[in-house]
Coordinates of C-alpha atoms in Angstrom, one line a residue:
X1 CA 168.7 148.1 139.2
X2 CA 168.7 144.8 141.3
X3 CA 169.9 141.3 141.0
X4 CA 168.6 141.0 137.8
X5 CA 168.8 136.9 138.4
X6 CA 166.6 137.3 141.9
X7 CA 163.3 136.9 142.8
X8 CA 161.9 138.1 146.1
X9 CA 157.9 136.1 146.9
X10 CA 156.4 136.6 150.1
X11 CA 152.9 134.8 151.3
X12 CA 150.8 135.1 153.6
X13 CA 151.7 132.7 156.5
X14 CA 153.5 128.8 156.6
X15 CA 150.4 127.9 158.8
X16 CA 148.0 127.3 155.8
X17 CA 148.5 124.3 153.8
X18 CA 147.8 126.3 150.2
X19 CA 150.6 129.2 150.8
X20 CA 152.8 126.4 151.2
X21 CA 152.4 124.9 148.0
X22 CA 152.2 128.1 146.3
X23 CA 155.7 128.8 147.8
X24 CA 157.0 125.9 146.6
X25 CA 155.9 126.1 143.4
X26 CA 157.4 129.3 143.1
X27 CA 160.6 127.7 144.3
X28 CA 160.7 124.9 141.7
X29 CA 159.5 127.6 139.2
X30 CA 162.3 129.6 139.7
X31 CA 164.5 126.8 139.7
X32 CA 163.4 125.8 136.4
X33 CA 163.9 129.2 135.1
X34 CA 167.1 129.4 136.3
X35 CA 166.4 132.3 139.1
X36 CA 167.5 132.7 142.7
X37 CA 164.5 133.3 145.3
X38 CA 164.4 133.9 148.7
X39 CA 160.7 133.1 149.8
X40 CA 159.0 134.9 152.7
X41 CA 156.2 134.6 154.6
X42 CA 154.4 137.2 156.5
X43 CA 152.1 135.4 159.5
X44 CA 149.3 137.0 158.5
X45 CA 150.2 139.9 160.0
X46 CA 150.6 143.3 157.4
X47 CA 153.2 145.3 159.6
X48 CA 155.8 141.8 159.7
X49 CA 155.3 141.7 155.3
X50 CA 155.5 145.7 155.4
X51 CA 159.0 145.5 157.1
X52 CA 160.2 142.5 155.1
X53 CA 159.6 143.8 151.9
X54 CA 161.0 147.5 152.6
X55 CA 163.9 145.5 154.1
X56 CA 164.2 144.2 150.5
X57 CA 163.8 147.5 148.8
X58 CA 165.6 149.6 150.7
X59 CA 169.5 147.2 150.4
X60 CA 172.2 148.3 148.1
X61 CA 171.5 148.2 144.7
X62 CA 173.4 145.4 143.9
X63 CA 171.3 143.3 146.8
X64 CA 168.1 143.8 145.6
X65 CA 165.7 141.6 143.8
X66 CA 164.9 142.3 140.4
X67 CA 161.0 141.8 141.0
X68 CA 158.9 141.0 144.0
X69 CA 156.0 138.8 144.0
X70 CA 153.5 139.1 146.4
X71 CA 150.6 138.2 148.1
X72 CA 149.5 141.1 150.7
X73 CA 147.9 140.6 153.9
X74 CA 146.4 144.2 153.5
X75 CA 143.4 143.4 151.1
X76 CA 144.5 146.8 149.4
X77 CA 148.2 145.7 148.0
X78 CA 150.0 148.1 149.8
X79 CA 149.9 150.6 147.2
X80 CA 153.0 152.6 149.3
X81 CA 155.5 149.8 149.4
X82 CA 154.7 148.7 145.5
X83 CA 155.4 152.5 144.9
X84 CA 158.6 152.8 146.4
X85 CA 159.9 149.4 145.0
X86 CA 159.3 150.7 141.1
X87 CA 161.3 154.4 142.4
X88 CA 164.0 152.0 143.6
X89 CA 163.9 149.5 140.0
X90 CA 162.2 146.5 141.7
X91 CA 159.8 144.9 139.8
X92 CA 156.2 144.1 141.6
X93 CA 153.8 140.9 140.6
X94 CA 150.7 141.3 142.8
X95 CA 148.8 137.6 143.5
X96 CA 145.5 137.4 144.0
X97 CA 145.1 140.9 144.2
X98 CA 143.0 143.2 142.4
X99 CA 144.3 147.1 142.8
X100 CA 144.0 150.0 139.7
X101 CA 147.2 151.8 141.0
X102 CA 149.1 148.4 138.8
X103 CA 147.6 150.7 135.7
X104 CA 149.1 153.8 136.9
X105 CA 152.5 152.4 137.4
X106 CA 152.8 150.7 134.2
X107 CA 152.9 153.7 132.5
X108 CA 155.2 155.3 135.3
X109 CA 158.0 152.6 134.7
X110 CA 157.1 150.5 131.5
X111 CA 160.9 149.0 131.7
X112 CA 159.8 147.1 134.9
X113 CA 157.9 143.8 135.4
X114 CA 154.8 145.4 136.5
X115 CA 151.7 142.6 136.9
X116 CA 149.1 140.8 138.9
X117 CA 148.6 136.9 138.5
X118 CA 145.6 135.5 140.1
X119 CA 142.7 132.5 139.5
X120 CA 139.1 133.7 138.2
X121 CA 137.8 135.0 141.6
X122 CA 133.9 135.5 140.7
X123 CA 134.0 132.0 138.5
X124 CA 134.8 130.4 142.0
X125 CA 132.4 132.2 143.6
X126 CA 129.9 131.2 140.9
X127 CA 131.4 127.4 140.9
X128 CA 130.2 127.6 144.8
X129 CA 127.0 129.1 144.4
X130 CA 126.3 126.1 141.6
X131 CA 127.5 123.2 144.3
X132 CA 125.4 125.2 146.9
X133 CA 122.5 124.5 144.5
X134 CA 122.8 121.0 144.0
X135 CA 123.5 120.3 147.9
X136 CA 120.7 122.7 149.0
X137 CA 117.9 122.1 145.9
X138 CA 114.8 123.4 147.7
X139 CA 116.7 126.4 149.4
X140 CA 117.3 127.4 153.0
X141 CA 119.7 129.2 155.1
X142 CA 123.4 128.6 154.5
X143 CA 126.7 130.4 156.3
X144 CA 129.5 131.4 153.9
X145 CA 132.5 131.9 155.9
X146 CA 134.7 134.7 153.8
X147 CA 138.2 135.6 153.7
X148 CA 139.1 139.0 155.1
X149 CA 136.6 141.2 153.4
X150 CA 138.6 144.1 152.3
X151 CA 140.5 141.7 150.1
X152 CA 139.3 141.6 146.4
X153 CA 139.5 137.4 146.4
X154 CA 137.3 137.8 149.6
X155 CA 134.5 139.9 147.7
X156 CA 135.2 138.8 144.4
X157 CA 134.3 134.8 145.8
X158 CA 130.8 136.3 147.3
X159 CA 129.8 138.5 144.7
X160 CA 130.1 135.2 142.2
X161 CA 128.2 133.0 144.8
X162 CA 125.4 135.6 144.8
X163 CA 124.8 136.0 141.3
X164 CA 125.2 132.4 141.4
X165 CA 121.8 131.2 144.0
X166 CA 119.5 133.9 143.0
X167 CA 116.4 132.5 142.2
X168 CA 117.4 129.6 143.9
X169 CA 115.7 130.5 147.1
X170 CA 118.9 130.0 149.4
X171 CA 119.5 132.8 151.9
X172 CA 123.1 133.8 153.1
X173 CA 124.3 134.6 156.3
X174 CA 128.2 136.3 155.6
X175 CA 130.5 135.6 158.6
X176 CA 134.3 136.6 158.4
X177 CA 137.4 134.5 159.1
X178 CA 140.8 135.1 158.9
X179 CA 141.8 132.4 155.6
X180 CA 143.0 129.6 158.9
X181 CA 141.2 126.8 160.2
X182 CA 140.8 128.4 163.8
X183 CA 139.5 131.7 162.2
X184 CA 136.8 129.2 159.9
X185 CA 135.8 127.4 163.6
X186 CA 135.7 130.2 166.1
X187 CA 133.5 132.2 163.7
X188 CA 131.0 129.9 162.7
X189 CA 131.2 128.7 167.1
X190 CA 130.3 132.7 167.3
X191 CA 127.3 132.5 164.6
X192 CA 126.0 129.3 166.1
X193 CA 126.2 131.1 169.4
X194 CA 123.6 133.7 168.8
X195 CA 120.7 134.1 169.4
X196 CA 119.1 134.5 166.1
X197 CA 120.8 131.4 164.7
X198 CA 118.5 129.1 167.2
X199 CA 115.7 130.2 164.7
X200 CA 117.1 129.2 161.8
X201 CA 117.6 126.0 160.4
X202 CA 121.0 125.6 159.0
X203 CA 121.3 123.6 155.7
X204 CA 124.7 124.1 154.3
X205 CA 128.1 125.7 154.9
X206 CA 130.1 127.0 152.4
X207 CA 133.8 128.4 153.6
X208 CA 136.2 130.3 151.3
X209 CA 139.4 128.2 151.5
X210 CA 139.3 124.1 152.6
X211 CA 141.1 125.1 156.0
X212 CA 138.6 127.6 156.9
X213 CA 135.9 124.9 156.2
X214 CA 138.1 122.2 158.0
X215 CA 137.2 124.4 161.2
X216 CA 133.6 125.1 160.3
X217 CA 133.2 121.2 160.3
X218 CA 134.8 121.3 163.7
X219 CA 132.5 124.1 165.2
X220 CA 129.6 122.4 163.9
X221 CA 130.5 118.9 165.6
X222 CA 131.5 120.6 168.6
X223 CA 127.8 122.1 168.4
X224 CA 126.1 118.5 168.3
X225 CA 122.8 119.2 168.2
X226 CA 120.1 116.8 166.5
X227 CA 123.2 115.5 164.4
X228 CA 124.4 118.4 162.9
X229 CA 127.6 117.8 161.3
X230 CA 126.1 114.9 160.0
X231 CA 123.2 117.0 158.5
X232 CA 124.8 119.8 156.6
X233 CA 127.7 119.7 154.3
X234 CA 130.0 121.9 154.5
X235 CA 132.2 123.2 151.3
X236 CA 135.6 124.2 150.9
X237 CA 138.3 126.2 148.1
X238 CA 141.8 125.4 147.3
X239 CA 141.7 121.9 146.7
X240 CA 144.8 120.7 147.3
X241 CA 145.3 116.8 145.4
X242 CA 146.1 116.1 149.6
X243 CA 143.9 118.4 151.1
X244 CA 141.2 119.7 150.5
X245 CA 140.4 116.7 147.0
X246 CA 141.5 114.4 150.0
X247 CA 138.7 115.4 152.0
X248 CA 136.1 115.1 149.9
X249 CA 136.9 111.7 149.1
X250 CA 137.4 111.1 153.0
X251 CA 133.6 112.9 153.0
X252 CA 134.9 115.6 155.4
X253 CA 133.6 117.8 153.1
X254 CA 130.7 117.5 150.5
X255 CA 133.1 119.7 147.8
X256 CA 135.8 121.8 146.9
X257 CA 137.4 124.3 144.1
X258 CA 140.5 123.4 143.1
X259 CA 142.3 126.5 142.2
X260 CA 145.9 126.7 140.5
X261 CA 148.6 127.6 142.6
X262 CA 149.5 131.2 141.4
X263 CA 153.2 131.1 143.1
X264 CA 155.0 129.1 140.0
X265 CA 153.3 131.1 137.7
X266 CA 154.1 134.7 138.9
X267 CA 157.6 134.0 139.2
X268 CA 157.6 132.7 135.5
X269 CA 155.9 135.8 134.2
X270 CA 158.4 137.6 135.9
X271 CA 161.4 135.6 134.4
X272 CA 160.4 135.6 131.0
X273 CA 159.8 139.4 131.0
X274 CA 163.1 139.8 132.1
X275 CA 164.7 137.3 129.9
X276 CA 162.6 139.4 126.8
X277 CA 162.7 142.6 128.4
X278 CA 159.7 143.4 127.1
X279 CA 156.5 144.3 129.3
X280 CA 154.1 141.4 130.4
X281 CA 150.5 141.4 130.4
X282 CA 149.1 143.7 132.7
X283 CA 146.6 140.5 134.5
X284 CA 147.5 136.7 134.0
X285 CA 143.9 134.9 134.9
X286 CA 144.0 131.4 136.0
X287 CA 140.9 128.8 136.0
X288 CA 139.2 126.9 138.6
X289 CA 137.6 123.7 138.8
X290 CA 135.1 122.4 140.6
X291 CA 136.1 118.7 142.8
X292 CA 133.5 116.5 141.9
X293 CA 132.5 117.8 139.1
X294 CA 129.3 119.5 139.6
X295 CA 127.8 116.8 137.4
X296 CA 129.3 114.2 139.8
X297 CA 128.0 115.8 142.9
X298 CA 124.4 116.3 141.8
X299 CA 124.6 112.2 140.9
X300 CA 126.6 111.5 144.7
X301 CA 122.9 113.8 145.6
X302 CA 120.5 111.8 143.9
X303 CA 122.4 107.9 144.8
X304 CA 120.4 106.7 148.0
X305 CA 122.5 107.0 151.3
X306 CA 123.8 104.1 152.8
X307 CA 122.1 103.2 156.2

């Protein structure tokens, strides 16, 4: 068994604003709980988090953390390296992750803090679809700029905006980034690019996470034409109080999701069941919130524009 009073997290890159708070809220978390942690982050790139974490897993006993909470790069959890942390005692919280082998090895090891923590995916994706609604009432074409889609936050998001518009006559044109404000910009540059875009007329964006829309706003100013970052809004997740709230009120962006940081609370599911010993929940689900309200934003829709 490892350090029983260490906690290994590891994120998905510095460069985004949102793993940045997450890893400092696991920092303070731990803090608080009265837990070491050494906090990681990956670059985006699977192969760099692979090594790190089997670099973590594979020290003497003694050096080990008692639990590692993560957020993969590889959308499917990296079912391997989860594996061979339970065999070697370490505990594994998955964050914003949705993966069925968590089932299989709860019942493997059921001595071992075995758990995912993440926000309501498909209630943000249904909190978008309802802003898209209100920003888009007689419907149109609008670009939604996903995550990495073999990640479950990535489908979970769309498959709520979906259910969300139907019937609302909006039509959706998917486009993949990368989470990062470049990805969000060079993406949306590529869509704009084509020819089959020219035909369309654009009438909202909706991006996955607020940097991602940061760069949509970008492409689409870079673009130009006949106004066109002045004419559609473009919306953003995370919703960060400095961030992504910030740009809304700035009117950067026309909205946001503010969704709970899931660093601080991993990291105190993890202490508690080790403090208990007992087994924690198998899924900890946290709750979004739109930013305005979606009352407030279909009343910012209906106030006349200044000239």
């Amino acid at each position: 068994m490892g350090d029983s009073k260490r906690i290994l997290a590891s994120f998905l890159t510095q460069d985004q604003e949102f793993q940045r708070m997450q890893a400092e809220d696991a920092r303070q978390a731990a803090a608080r709980e009265g837990l070491g942690i050494d906090v990681l982050f990956a670059d985006n790139n699977a192969v760099l988090q692979i090594q790190q974490l089997y670099g973590a897993i594979h020290a003497a006993p003694e050096d080990r953390p008692a639990v590692i909470v993560v957020e993969t790069v590889a959308g499917e959890g990296l079912e391997r390296v989860a594996r061979k942390a339970a065999a070697s005692g370490v505990g594994w919280v998955l964050i914003n992750r949705t993966v069925p082998y968590l089932e299989d090895l709860r019942r493997q090891y059921p001595r071992l803090v075995l758990s995912s923590v993440g926000t309501d995916q498909l209630e943000v994706g249904r909190i978008q679809g309802a802003q898209l609604r209100i920003l888009v009432p007689h419907g149109g074409v609008v670009v939604c700029v996903t995550g990495p889609g073999d990640t479950s936050v990535a489908q979970q998001r769309l498959k709520g905006l979906q259910r969300a518009i139907e019937g609302g006559g909006l039509e959706v044109k998917v486009i993949e980034g990368r989470w990062t404000e470049a990805s969000g910009e060079e993406t949306l540059r590529r869509w704009l690019r084509l020819e089959s875009s020219h035909t369309l007329r654009l009438e909202a964006v909706a991006c996955q996470n607020d940097a991602m829309a940061v760069g949509a706003k970008k492409a689409l100013e870079a673009r130009g034409a006949a106004g066109l970052a002045a004419r559609v809004p473009v919306i953003g997740c995370d919703g960060l109080a400095d961030g992504g709230q910030r740009l809304v009120d700035a009117g950067t962006l026309a909205a946001t999701i503010v969704t709970p940081s899931n660093g601080g609370p991993a990291v105190r599911l993890a202490a508690r069941a080790l403090q208990s010993e007992a087994a924690p929940p198998p899924v900890l689900q946290l709750a979004p919130a739109a930013y305005p309200s979606l009352d407030e934003l279909a009343r910012r829709m209906r106030a006349p524009r200044s000239s």
